[in-house]
Amino acid sequence: MVLYLDDLKVGDTFISEEYHLSADKIKRFASEFDPQVFHCDENLAEDTFFKGLAASGWHTAAITMKLLTDSLPFAHGVIGAGGEIKWPQPTRPNDVLYAKSTIKEIKPSKSKPNQALLLLECKTLNQRNEVCQNLVAKLLSFRKS
């Protein structure tokens, strides 16, 4: 199933599949993209702000993108046009993450009648339904041609 702008309304909610995070995945991502001790070494992480190994916020964001692309069957893909991201608590080893996304606003384009900007709130939650990331994104959506 593919969704076009014509199929969407404010309040539509999408729930992704789950993603199982391990300490090894956290360290592998961090070693390449965010090599800080609280992401790379369990022992050294104990004496940091996080009090233990924590995933990089950018790792959580990358996982969220995977969950979004799998759960938002938008025609022409999930195309971002900006947004705001917050990490209210760390993502930890053995967390089971999923994304819950809700369309908050639909703004039709005045200059391009075949498209609109969607304001989408996406919460990335763990197995205890605690929010690890809150993303408010502007996404492009297109009408059926």
mmCIF file of N, CA and C in Angstrom:
data_model
loop_
_atom_site.group_PDB
_atom_site.id
_atom_site.type_symbol
_atom_site.label_atom_id
_atom_site.label_comp_id
_atom_site.label_asym_id
_atom_site.label_seq_id
_atom_site.Cartn_x
_atom_site.Cartn_y
_atom_site.Cartn_z
ATOM 1 N N MET A 1 0.843 -1.175 0.000
ATOM 2 C CA MET A 1 0.000 0.000 0.000
ATOM 3 C C MET A 1 0.896 1.249 0.000
ATOM 4 N N VAL A 2 0.562 2.191 -0.848
ATOM 5 C CA VAL A 2 1.275 3.465 -0.932
ATOM 6 C C VAL A 2 0.281 4.570 -0.620
ATOM 7 N N LEU A 3 0.698 5.526 0.211
ATOM 8 C CA LEU A 3 -0.177 6.624 0.613
ATOM 9 C C LEU A 3 0.233 7.922 -0.064
ATOM 10 N N TYR A 4 -0.765 8.572 -0.657
ATOM 11 C CA TYR A 4 -0.582 9.883 -1.255
ATOM 12 C C TYR A 4 -1.186 10.926 -0.326
ATOM 13 N N LEU A 5 -0.914 12.179 -0.623
ATOM 14 C CA LEU A 5 -1.461 13.284 0.151
ATOM 15 C C LEU A 5 -2.983 13.154 0.302
ATOM 16 N N ASP A 6 -3.640 12.745 -0.769
ATOM 17 C CA ASP A 6 -5.104 12.614 -0.762
ATOM 18 C C ASP A 6 -5.590 11.580 0.261
ATOM 19 N N ASP A 7 -4.721 10.656 0.661
ATOM 20 C CA ASP A 7 -5.086 9.580 1.588
ATOM 21 C C ASP A 7 -4.874 9.967 3.052
ATOM 22 N N LEU A 8 -4.211 11.083 3.303
ATOM 23 C CA LEU A 8 -3.772 11.429 4.655
ATOM 24 C C LEU A 8 -4.667 12.477 5.302
ATOM 25 N N LYS A 9 -4.771 12.397 6.636
ATOM 26 C CA LYS A 9 -5.497 13.423 7.389
ATOM 27 C C LYS A 9 -4.797 13.648 8.728
ATOM 28 N N VAL A 10 -5.027 14.812 9.304
ATOM 29 C CA VAL A 10 -4.484 15.136 10.618
ATOM 30 C C VAL A 10 -4.988 14.088 11.609
ATOM 31 N N GLY A 11 -4.085 13.598 12.435
ATOM 32 C CA GLY A 11 -4.429 12.588 13.428
ATOM 33 C C GLY A 11 -4.065 11.170 13.010
ATOM 34 N N ASP A 12 -3.795 10.967 11.719
ATOM 35 C CA ASP A 12 -3.367 9.626 11.293
ATOM 36 C C ASP A 12 -2.113 9.236 12.067
ATOM 37 N N THR A 13 -2.103 8.011 12.574
ATOM 38 C CA THR A 13 -0.994 7.515 13.380
ATOM 39 C C THR A 13 -0.444 6.241 12.764
ATOM 40 N N PHE A 14 0.864 6.109 12.797
ATOM 41 C CA PHE A 14 1.571 4.963 12.233
ATOM 42 C C PHE A 14 2.488 4.386 13.302
ATOM 43 N N ILE A 15 2.462 3.077 13.482
ATOM 44 C CA ILE A 15 3.306 2.386 14.458
ATOM 45 C C ILE A 15 4.264 1.474 13.683
ATOM 46 N N SER A 16 5.536 1.570 14.002
ATOM 47 C CA SER A 16 6.548 0.759 13.305
ATOM 48 C C SER A 16 6.683 -0.619 13.936
ATOM 49 N N GLU A 17 7.472 -1.430 13.289
ATOM 50 C CA GLU A 17 7.924 -2.679 13.882
ATOM 51 C C GLU A 17 8.936 -2.336 14.975
ATOM 52 N N GLU A 18 9.452 -3.354 15.644
ATOM 53 C CA GLU A 18 10.434 -3.140 16.716
ATOM 54 C C GLU A 18 11.859 -3.295 16.197
ATOM 55 N N TYR A 19 12.773 -2.624 16.884
ATOM 56 C CA TYR A 19 14.202 -2.726 16.605
ATOM 57 C C TYR A 19 14.912 -3.059 17.913
ATOM 58 N N HIS A 20 15.651 -4.171 17.915
ATOM 59 C CA HIS A 20 16.374 -4.621 19.114
ATOM 60 C C HIS A 20 17.794 -4.062 19.077
ATOM 61 N N LEU A 21 18.146 -3.305 20.107
ATOM 62 C CA LEU A 21 19.457 -2.667 20.184
ATOM 63 C C LEU A 21 20.349 -3.439 21.153
ATOM 64 N N SER A 22 21.589 -3.632 20.763
ATOM 65 C CA SER A 22 22.552 -4.338 21.620
ATOM 66 C C SER A 22 23.734 -3.422 21.927
ATOM 67 N N ALA A 23 24.490 -3.796 22.935
ATOM 68 C CA ALA A 23 25.707 -3.049 23.276
ATOM 69 C C ALA A 23 26.672 -3.056 22.092
ATOM 70 N N ASP A 24 26.760 -4.172 21.395
ATOM 71 C CA ASP A 24 27.662 -4.269 20.255
ATOM 72 C C ASP A 24 27.265 -3.292 19.149
ATOM 73 N N LYS A 25 25.967 -3.177 18.861
ATOM 74 C CA LYS A 25 25.497 -2.230 17.840
ATOM 75 C C LYS A 25 25.803 -0.791 18.258
ATOM 76 N N ILE A 26 25.607 -0.479 19.538
ATOM 77 C CA ILE A 26 25.886 0.865 20.047
ATOM 78 C C ILE A 26 27.367 1.197 19.852
ATOM 79 N N LYS A 27 28.234 0.287 20.239
ATOM 80 C CA LYS A 27 29.681 0.535 20.152
ATOM 81 C C LYS A 27 30.151 0.599 18.705
ATOM 82 N N ARG A 28 29.587 -0.245 17.841
ATOM 83 C CA ARG A 28 29.977 -0.244 16.433
ATOM 84 C C ARG A 28 29.622 1.089 15.766
ATOM 85 N N PHE A 29 28.383 1.563 15.978
ATOM 86 C CA PHE A 29 27.975 2.852 15.410
ATOM 87 C C PHE A 29 28.863 3.973 15.965
ATOM 88 N N ALA A 30 29.025 3.992 17.282
ATOM 89 C CA ALA A 30 29.773 5.068 17.929
ATOM 90 C C ALA A 30 31.234 5.090 17.490
ATOM 91 N N SER A 31 31.827 3.929 17.310
ATOM 92 C CA SER A 31 33.240 3.908 16.929
ATOM 93 C C SER A 31 33.468 4.611 15.600
ATOM 94 N N GLU A 32 32.471 4.586 14.740
ATOM 95 C CA GLU A 32 32.622 5.244 13.445
ATOM 96 C C GLU A 32 32.102 6.681 13.442
ATOM 97 N N PHE A 33 30.999 6.947 14.143
ATOM 98 C CA PHE A 33 30.319 8.227 13.977
ATOM 99 C C PHE A 33 30.285 9.133 15.212
ATOM 100 N N ASP A 34 30.491 8.590 16.410
ATOM 101 C CA ASP A 34 30.409 9.410 17.630
ATOM 102 C C ASP A 34 31.283 8.768 18.714
ATOM 103 N N PRO A 35 32.603 8.733 18.493
ATOM 104 C CA PRO A 35 33.506 7.970 19.361
ATOM 105 C C PRO A 35 33.789 8.647 20.709
ATOM 106 N N GLN A 36 32.816 8.569 21.598
ATOM 107 C CA GLN A 36 32.972 9.093 22.950
ATOM 108 C C GLN A 36 32.844 7.926 23.926
ATOM 109 N N VAL A 37 33.504 8.038 25.073
ATOM 110 C CA VAL A 37 33.597 6.882 25.984
ATOM 111 C C VAL A 37 32.234 6.366 26.430
ATOM 112 N N PHE A 38 31.263 7.247 26.612
ATOM 113 C CA PHE A 38 29.945 6.795 27.081
ATOM 114 C C PHE A 38 29.164 6.037 26.018
ATOM 115 N N HIS A 39 29.670 6.044 24.763
ATOM 116 C CA HIS A 39 29.069 5.254 23.689
ATOM 117 C C HIS A 39 29.919 4.026 23.337
ATOM 118 N N CYS A 40 31.175 4.005 23.787
ATOM 119 C CA CYS A 40 32.118 2.987 23.297
ATOM 120 C C CYS A 40 32.633 2.009 24.348
ATOM 121 N N ASP A 41 32.547 2.339 25.620
ATOM 122 C CA ASP A 41 33.184 1.509 26.648
ATOM 123 C C ASP A 41 32.302 1.442 27.894
ATOM 124 N N GLU A 42 31.768 0.261 28.179
ATOM 125 C CA GLU A 42 30.867 0.099 29.331
ATOM 126 C C GLU A 42 31.511 0.530 30.643
ATOM 127 N N ASN A 43 32.763 0.168 30.857
ATOM 128 C CA ASN A 43 33.430 0.481 32.126
ATOM 129 C C ASN A 43 33.651 1.982 32.298
ATOM 130 N N LEU A 44 34.195 2.628 31.294
ATOM 131 C CA LEU A 44 34.431 4.074 31.374
ATOM 132 C C LEU A 44 33.115 4.854 31.412
ATOM 133 N N ALA A 45 32.076 4.318 30.792
ATOM 134 C CA ALA A 45 30.768 4.992 30.753
ATOM 135 C C ALA A 45 30.134 5.106 32.135
ATOM 136 N N GLU A 46 30.515 4.222 33.056
ATOM 137 C CA GLU A 46 29.942 4.246 34.412
ATOM 138 C C GLU A 46 30.246 5.557 35.135
ATOM 139 N N ASP A 47 31.390 6.170 34.825
ATOM 140 C CA ASP A 47 31.805 7.399 35.507
ATOM 141 C C ASP A 47 31.454 8.661 34.721
ATOM 142 N N THR A 48 30.455 8.576 33.830
ATOM 143 C CA THR A 48 30.063 9.741 33.032
ATOM 144 C C THR A 48 28.653 10.187 33.414
ATOM 145 N N PHE A 49 28.219 11.248 32.806
ATOM 146 C CA PHE A 49 26.863 11.771 32.982
ATOM 147 C C PHE A 49 25.811 10.666 32.806
ATOM 148 N N PHE A 50 26.056 9.727 31.881
ATOM 149 C CA PHE A 50 25.065 8.693 31.539
ATOM 150 C C PHE A 50 25.045 7.518 32.508
ATOM 151 N N LYS A 51 26.080 7.392 33.339
ATOM 152 C CA LYS A 51 26.148 6.304 34.337
ATOM 153 C C LYS A 51 25.978 4.925 33.692
ATOM 154 N N GLY A 52 26.552 4.769 32.521
ATOM 155 C CA GLY A 52 26.488 3.492 31.809
ATOM 156 C C GLY A 52 26.479 3.728 30.310
ATOM 157 N N LEU A 53 26.638 2.651 29.570
ATOM 158 C CA LEU A 53 26.679 2.728 28.117
ATOM 159 C C LEU A 53 25.360 3.283 27.582
ATOM 160 N N ALA A 54 25.452 4.256 26.697
ATOM 161 C CA ALA A 54 24.281 4.872 26.077
ATOM 162 C C ALA A 54 24.526 5.016 24.586
ATOM 163 N N ALA A 55 23.480 4.819 23.804
ATOM 164 C CA ALA A 55 23.594 5.003 22.357
ATOM 165 C C ALA A 55 23.739 6.485 22.047
ATOM 166 N N SER A 56 24.483 6.789 21.011
ATOM 167 C CA SER A 56 24.548 8.149 20.503
ATOM 168 C C SER A 56 23.137 8.588 20.105
ATOM 169 N N GLY A 57 22.829 9.852 20.334
ATOM 170 C CA GLY A 57 21.550 10.364 19.857
ATOM 171 C C GLY A 57 21.421 10.205 18.353
ATOM 172 N N TRP A 58 22.545 10.317 17.653
ATOM 173 C CA TRP A 58 22.517 10.159 16.191
ATOM 174 C C TRP A 58 22.259 8.709 15.804
ATOM 175 N N HIS A 59 22.646 7.778 16.651
ATOM 176 C CA HIS A 59 22.322 6.366 16.409
ATOM 177 C C HIS A 59 20.814 6.167 16.566
ATOM 178 N N THR A 60 20.255 6.744 17.635
ATOM 179 C CA THR A 60 18.811 6.669 17.839
ATOM 180 C C THR A 60 18.082 7.299 16.657
ATOM 181 N N ALA A 61 18.605 8.430 16.165
ATOM 182 C CA ALA A 61 17.993 9.092 15.008
ATOM 183 C C ALA A 61 18.063 8.204 13.762
ATOM 184 N N ALA A 62 19.192 7.532 13.565
ATOM 185 C CA ALA A 62 19.333 6.650 12.399
ATOM 186 C C ALA A 62 18.379 5.458 12.493
ATOM 187 N N ILE A 63 18.247 4.892 13.689
ATOM 188 C CA ILE A 63 17.293 3.796 13.891
ATOM 189 C C ILE A 63 15.878 4.300 13.614
ATOM 190 N N THR A 64 15.570 5.491 14.112
ATOM 191 C CA THR A 64 14.247 6.071 13.877
ATOM 192 C C THR A 64 13.984 6.224 12.384
ATOM 193 N N MET A 65 14.973 6.651 11.624
ATOM 194 C CA MET A 65 14.783 6.809 10.181
ATOM 195 C C MET A 65 14.446 5.471 9.547
ATOM 196 N N LYS A 66 15.123 4.417 9.964
ATOM 197 C CA LYS A 66 14.819 3.071 9.457
ATOM 198 C C LYS A 66 13.381 2.696 9.805
ATOM 199 N N LEU A 67 12.985 2.948 11.053
ATOM 200 C CA LEU A 67 11.623 2.616 11.476
ATOM 201 C C LEU A 67 10.594 3.443 10.701
ATOM 202 N N LEU A 68 10.906 4.706 10.432
ATOM 203 C CA LEU A 68 9.994 5.564 9.667
ATOM 204 C C LEU A 68 9.842 5.088 8.226
ATOM 205 N N THR A 69 10.952 4.785 7.577
ATOM 206 C CA THR A 69 10.853 4.378 6.173
ATOM 207 C C THR A 69 10.087 3.068 6.027
ATOM 208 N N ASP A 70 10.133 2.233 7.058
ATOM 209 C CA ASP A 70 9.387 0.974 7.018
ATOM 210 C C ASP A 70 7.914 1.135 7.392
ATOM 211 N N SER A 71 7.569 2.200 8.134
ATOM 212 C CA SER A 71 6.192 2.322 8.635
ATOM 213 C C SER A 71 5.379 3.442 7.989
ATOM 214 N N LEU A 72 6.025 4.310 7.229
ATOM 215 C CA LEU A 72 5.311 5.380 6.528
ATOM 216 C C LEU A 72 5.360 5.095 5.027
ATOM 217 N N PRO A 73 4.344 4.455 4.504
ATOM 218 C CA PRO A 73 4.380 4.075 3.080
ATOM 219 C C PRO A 73 3.991 5.237 2.161
ATOM 220 N N PHE A 74 4.679 6.367 2.311
ATOM 221 C CA PHE A 74 4.363 7.553 1.535
ATOM 222 C C PHE A 74 4.856 7.397 0.097
ATOM 223 N N ALA A 75 3.998 7.785 -0.834
ATOM 224 C CA ALA A 75 4.406 7.807 -2.238
ATOM 225 C C ALA A 75 5.609 8.736 -2.368
ATOM 226 N N HIS A 76 6.590 8.337 -3.097
ATOM 227 C CA HIS A 76 7.820 9.099 -3.336
ATOM 228 C C HIS A 76 8.757 9.114 -2.134
ATOM 229 N N GLY A 77 8.444 8.363 -1.048
ATOM 230 C CA GLY A 77 9.356 8.216 0.073
ATOM 231 C C GLY A 77 9.133 9.201 1.203
ATOM 232 N N VAL A 78 9.962 9.058 2.242
ATOM 233 C CA VAL A 78 9.926 9.930 3.409
ATOM 234 C C VAL A 78 10.977 11.019 3.154
ATOM 235 N N ILE A 79 10.494 12.180 2.706
ATOM 236 C CA ILE A 79 11.386 13.268 2.299
ATOM 237 C C ILE A 79 11.295 14.392 3.323
ATOM 238 N N GLY A 80 12.383 14.612 4.033
ATOM 239 C CA GLY A 80 12.412 15.618 5.088
ATOM 240 C C GLY A 80 12.664 17.014 4.562
ATOM 241 N N ALA A 81 12.077 17.993 5.259
ATOM 242 C CA ALA A 81 12.270 19.398 4.918
ATOM 243 C C ALA A 81 12.564 20.208 6.181
ATOM 244 N N GLY A 82 13.164 19.551 7.182
ATOM 245 C CA GLY A 82 13.515 20.219 8.425
ATOM 246 C C GLY A 82 12.817 19.585 9.608
ATOM 247 N N GLY A 83 13.212 20.025 10.787
ATOM 248 C CA GLY A 83 12.579 19.473 11.975
ATOM 249 C C GLY A 83 13.329 19.819 13.240
ATOM 250 N N GLU A 84 12.810 19.305 14.338
ATOM 251 C CA GLU A 84 13.403 19.507 15.668
ATOM 252 C C GLU A 84 13.482 18.148 16.352
ATOM 253 N N ILE A 85 14.615 17.884 16.982
ATOM 254 C CA ILE A 85 14.843 16.586 17.616
ATOM 255 C C ILE A 85 15.251 16.786 19.070
ATOM 256 N N LYS A 86 14.721 15.940 19.936
ATOM 257 C CA LYS A 86 15.075 15.970 21.362
ATOM 258 C C LYS A 86 15.291 14.543 21.835
ATOM 259 N N TRP A 87 16.226 14.391 22.770
ATOM 260 C CA TRP A 87 16.506 13.093 23.383
ATOM 261 C C TRP A 87 16.273 13.230 24.884
ATOM 262 N N PRO A 88 15.049 12.977 25.366
ATOM 263 C CA PRO A 88 14.748 13.182 26.782
ATOM 264 C C PRO A 88 15.409 12.187 27.720
ATOM 265 N N GLN A 89 15.818 11.043 27.200
ATOM 266 C CA GLN A 89 16.547 10.079 28.025
ATOM 267 C C GLN A 89 17.391 9.197 27.119
ATOM 268 N N PRO A 90 18.438 8.590 27.660
ATOM 269 C CA PRO A 90 19.336 7.787 26.824
ATOM 270 C C PRO A 90 18.685 6.493 26.330
ATOM 271 N N THR A 91 19.134 6.100 25.168
ATOM 272 C CA THR A 91 18.804 4.788 24.626
ATOM 273 C C THR A 91 19.900 3.846 25.099
ATOM 274 N N ARG A 92 19.506 2.694 25.613
ATOM 275 C CA ARG A 92 20.446 1.788 26.285
ATOM 276 C C ARG A 92 20.552 0.436 25.573
ATOM 277 N N PRO A 93 21.631 -0.307 25.881
ATOM 278 C CA PRO A 93 21.736 -1.670 25.372
ATOM 279 C C PRO A 93 20.500 -2.481 25.801
ATOM 280 N N ASN A 94 20.055 -3.332 24.927
ATOM 281 C CA ASN A 94 18.899 -4.218 25.126
ATOM 282 C C ASN A 94 17.559 -3.499 25.059
ATOM 283 N N ASP A 95 17.552 -2.213 24.733
ATOM 284 C CA ASP A 95 16.280 -1.542 24.491
ATOM 285 C C ASP A 95 15.656 -2.113 23.221
ATOM 286 N N VAL A 96 14.349 -2.201 23.239
ATOM 287 C CA VAL A 96 13.570 -2.598 22.069
ATOM 288 C C VAL A 96 12.787 -1.358 21.670
ATOM 289 N N LEU A 97 13.181 -0.764 20.545
ATOM 290 C CA LEU A 97 12.629 0.516 20.122
ATOM 291 C C LEU A 97 11.538 0.340 19.072
ATOM 292 N N TYR A 98 10.590 1.266 19.094
ATOM 293 C CA TYR A 98 9.617 1.377 18.012
ATOM 294 C C TYR A 98 9.246 2.841 17.874
ATOM 295 N N ALA A 99 8.716 3.197 16.711
ATOM 296 C CA ALA A 99 8.348 4.577 16.436
ATOM 297 C C ALA A 99 6.833 4.701 16.318
ATOM 298 N N LYS A 100 6.315 5.721 16.962
ATOM 299 C CA LYS A 100 4.891 6.057 16.864
ATOM 300 C C LYS A 100 4.813 7.456 16.265
ATOM 301 N N SER A 101 4.254 7.561 15.064
ATOM 302 C CA SER A 101 4.236 8.811 14.317
ATOM 303 C C SER A 101 2.799 9.267 14.096
ATOM 304 N N THR A 102 2.564 10.564 14.310
ATOM 305 C CA THR A 102 1.231 11.133 14.143
ATOM 306 C C THR A 102 1.311 12.393 13.298
ATOM 307 N N ILE A 103 0.433 12.486 12.313
ATOM 308 C CA ILE A 103 0.344 13.705 11.496
ATOM 309 C C ILE A 103 -0.354 14.775 12.320
ATOM 310 N N LYS A 104 0.347 15.884 12.562
ATOM 311 C CA LYS A 104 -0.176 16.971 13.383
ATOM 312 C C LYS A 104 -0.765 18.102 12.543
ATOM 313 N N GLU A 105 -0.266 18.267 11.322
ATOM 314 C CA GLU A 105 -0.718 19.366 10.475
ATOM 315 C C GLU A 105 -0.433 19.027 9.023
ATOM 316 N N ILE A 106 -1.284 19.502 8.134
ATOM 317 C CA ILE A 106 -1.070 19.369 6.692
ATOM 318 C C ILE A 106 -1.200 20.768 6.102
ATOM 319 N N LYS A 107 -0.105 21.246 5.497
ATOM 320 C CA LYS A 107 -0.094 22.584 4.897
ATOM 321 C C LYS A 107 0.069 22.451 3.386
ATOM 322 N N PRO A 108 -1.031 22.571 2.638
ATOM 323 C CA PRO A 108 -0.904 22.507 1.174
ATOM 324 C C PRO A 108 -0.021 23.644 0.657
ATOM 325 N N SER A 109 0.768 23.336 -0.336
ATOM 326 C CA SER A 109 1.632 24.351 -0.952
ATOM 327 C C SER A 109 0.782 25.296 -1.786
ATOM 328 N N LYS A 110 1.064 26.601 -1.685
ATOM 329 C CA LYS A 110 0.347 27.589 -2.496
ATOM 330 C C LYS A 110 0.909 27.643 -3.912
ATOM 331 N N SER A 111 2.200 27.371 -4.050
ATOM 332 C CA SER A 111 2.827 27.474 -5.368
ATOM 333 C C SER A 111 2.889 26.135 -6.115
ATOM 334 N N LYS A 112 2.746 25.024 -5.384
ATOM 335 C CA LYS A 112 2.807 23.685 -6.003
ATOM 336 C C LYS A 112 1.590 22.888 -5.543
ATOM 337 N N PRO A 113 0.479 22.988 -6.269
ATOM 338 C CA PRO A 113 -0.775 22.379 -5.802
ATOM 339 C C PRO A 113 -0.735 20.856 -5.695
ATOM 340 N N ASN A 114 0.296 20.232 -6.237
ATOM 341 C CA ASN A 114 0.389 18.774 -6.160
ATOM 342 C C ASN A 114 1.102 18.286 -4.895
ATOM 343 N N GLN A 115 1.481 19.197 -3.999
ATOM 344 C CA GLN A 115 2.202 18.764 -2.805
ATOM 345 C C GLN A 115 1.836 19.591 -1.576
ATOM 346 N N ALA A 116 2.247 19.069 -0.419
ATOM 347 C CA ALA A 116 2.005 19.735 0.859
ATOM 348 C C ALA A 116 3.137 19.390 1.803
ATOM 349 N N LEU A 117 3.247 20.191 2.859
ATOM 350 C CA LEU A 117 4.155 19.881 3.959
ATOM 351 C C LEU A 117 3.333 19.260 5.078
ATOM 352 N N LEU A 118 3.792 18.118 5.558
ATOM 353 C CA LEU A 118 3.177 17.476 6.713
ATOM 354 C C LEU A 118 4.018 17.809 7.931
ATOM 355 N N LEU A 119 3.372 18.110 9.037
ATOM 356 C CA LEU A 119 4.068 18.227 10.311
ATOM 357 C C LEU A 119 3.809 16.908 11.026
ATOM 358 N N LEU A 120 4.869 16.143 11.228
ATOM 359 C CA LEU A 120 4.760 14.803 11.794
ATOM 360 C C LEU A 120 5.501 14.760 13.125
ATOM 361 N N GLU A 121 4.808 14.310 14.172
ATOM 362 C CA GLU A 121 5.489 14.080 15.445
ATOM 363 C C GLU A 121 5.782 12.588 15.537
ATOM 364 N N CYS A 122 7.046 12.279 15.738
ATOM 365 C CA CYS A 122 7.473 10.884 15.845
ATOM 366 C C CYS A 122 8.156 10.680 17.185
ATOM 367 N N LYS A 123 7.582 9.815 17.976
ATOM 368 C CA LYS A 123 8.189 9.436 19.248
ATOM 369 C C LYS A 123 8.842 8.064 19.073
ATOM 370 N N THR A 124 10.123 7.978 19.450
ATOM 371 C CA THR A 124 10.816 6.695 19.467
ATOM 372 C C THR A 124 10.788 6.222 20.905
ATOM 373 N N LEU A 125 10.109 5.105 21.121
ATOM 374 C CA LEU A 125 9.872 4.601 22.474
ATOM 375 C C LEU A 125 10.594 3.280 22.681
ATOM 376 N N ASN A 126 10.898 2.998 23.952
ATOM 377 C CA ASN A 126 11.509 1.712 24.279
ATOM 378 C C ASN A 126 10.441 0.734 24.766
ATOM 379 N N GLN A 127 10.878 -0.414 25.226
ATOM 380 C CA GLN A 127 9.974 -1.486 25.652
ATOM 381 C C GLN A 127 9.129 -1.111 26.870
ATOM 382 N N ARG A 128 9.509 -0.056 27.568
ATOM 383 C CA ARG A 128 8.728 0.433 28.717
ATOM 384 C C ARG A 128 7.872 1.641 28.331
ATOM 385 N N ASN A 129 7.780 1.894 27.025
ATOM 386 C CA ASN A 129 7.037 3.038 26.478
ATOM 387 C C ASN A 129 7.576 4.380 26.965
ATOM 388 N N GLU A 130 8.874 4.423 27.274
ATOM 389 C CA GLU A 130 9.555 5.661 27.625
ATOM 390 C C GLU A 130 10.074 6.297 26.331
ATOM 391 N N VAL A 131 9.931 7.606 26.216
ATOM 392 C CA VAL A 131 10.369 8.306 25.014
ATOM 393 C C VAL A 131 11.888 8.486 25.059
ATOM 394 N N CYS A 132 12.576 7.897 24.096
ATOM 395 C CA CYS A 132 14.028 8.058 23.963
ATOM 396 C C CYS A 132 14.362 9.183 22.983
ATOM 397 N N GLN A 133 13.438 9.436 22.058
ATOM 398 C CA GLN A 133 13.639 10.524 21.103
ATOM 399 C C GLN A 133 12.279 11.078 20.715
ATOM 400 N N ASN A 134 12.220 12.396 20.593
ATOM 401 C CA ASN A 134 11.014 13.044 20.067
ATOM 402 C C ASN A 134 11.440 13.873 18.864
ATOM 403 N N LEU A 135 10.860 13.572 17.738
ATOM 404 C CA LEU A 135 11.180 14.258 16.491
ATOM 405 C C LEU A 135 9.909 14.910 15.971
ATOM 406 N N VAL A 136 9.984 16.199 15.695
ATOM 407 C CA VAL A 136 8.905 16.891 14.997
ATOM 408 C C VAL A 136 9.495 17.272 13.645
ATOM 409 N N ALA A 137 8.974 16.634 12.598
ATOM 410 C CA ALA A 137 9.572 16.774 11.269
ATOM 411 C C ALA A 137 8.580 17.363 10.279
ATOM 412 N N LYS A 138 9.133 18.116 9.346
ATOM 413 C CA LYS A 138 8.366 18.566 8.190
ATOM 414 C C LYS A 138 8.696 17.608 7.054
ATOM 415 N N LEU A 139 7.659 17.007 6.491
ATOM 416 C CA LEU A 139 7.847 16.045 5.411
ATOM 417 C C LEU A 139 7.044 16.473 4.188
ATOM 418 N N LEU A 140 7.578 16.197 3.015
ATOM 419 C CA LEU A 140 6.849 16.454 1.787
ATOM 420 C C LEU A 140 5.880 15.318 1.504
ATOM 421 N N SER A 141 4.718 15.675 0.994
ATOM 422 C CA SER A 141 3.739 14.676 0.565
ATOM 423 C C SER A 141 3.177 15.126 -0.777
ATOM 424 N N PHE A 142 2.816 14.150 -1.608
ATOM 425 C CA PHE A 142 2.412 14.444 -2.982
ATOM 426 C C PHE A 142 1.036 13.862 -3.287
ATOM 427 N N ARG A 143 0.283 14.598 -4.089
ATOM 428 C CA ARG A 143 -1.011 14.099 -4.569
ATOM 429 C C ARG A 143 -0.794 13.058 -5.666
ATOM 430 N N LYS A 144 -1.819 12.251 -5.875
ATOM 431 C CA LYS A 144 -1.773 11.324 -7.000
ATOM 432 C C LYS A 144 -1.756 12.151 -8.281
ATOM 433 N N SER A 145 -0.932 11.746 -9.232
ATOM 434 C CA SER A 145 -0.842 12.541 -10.462
ATOM 435 C C SER A 145 -1.894 12.120 -11.480
#
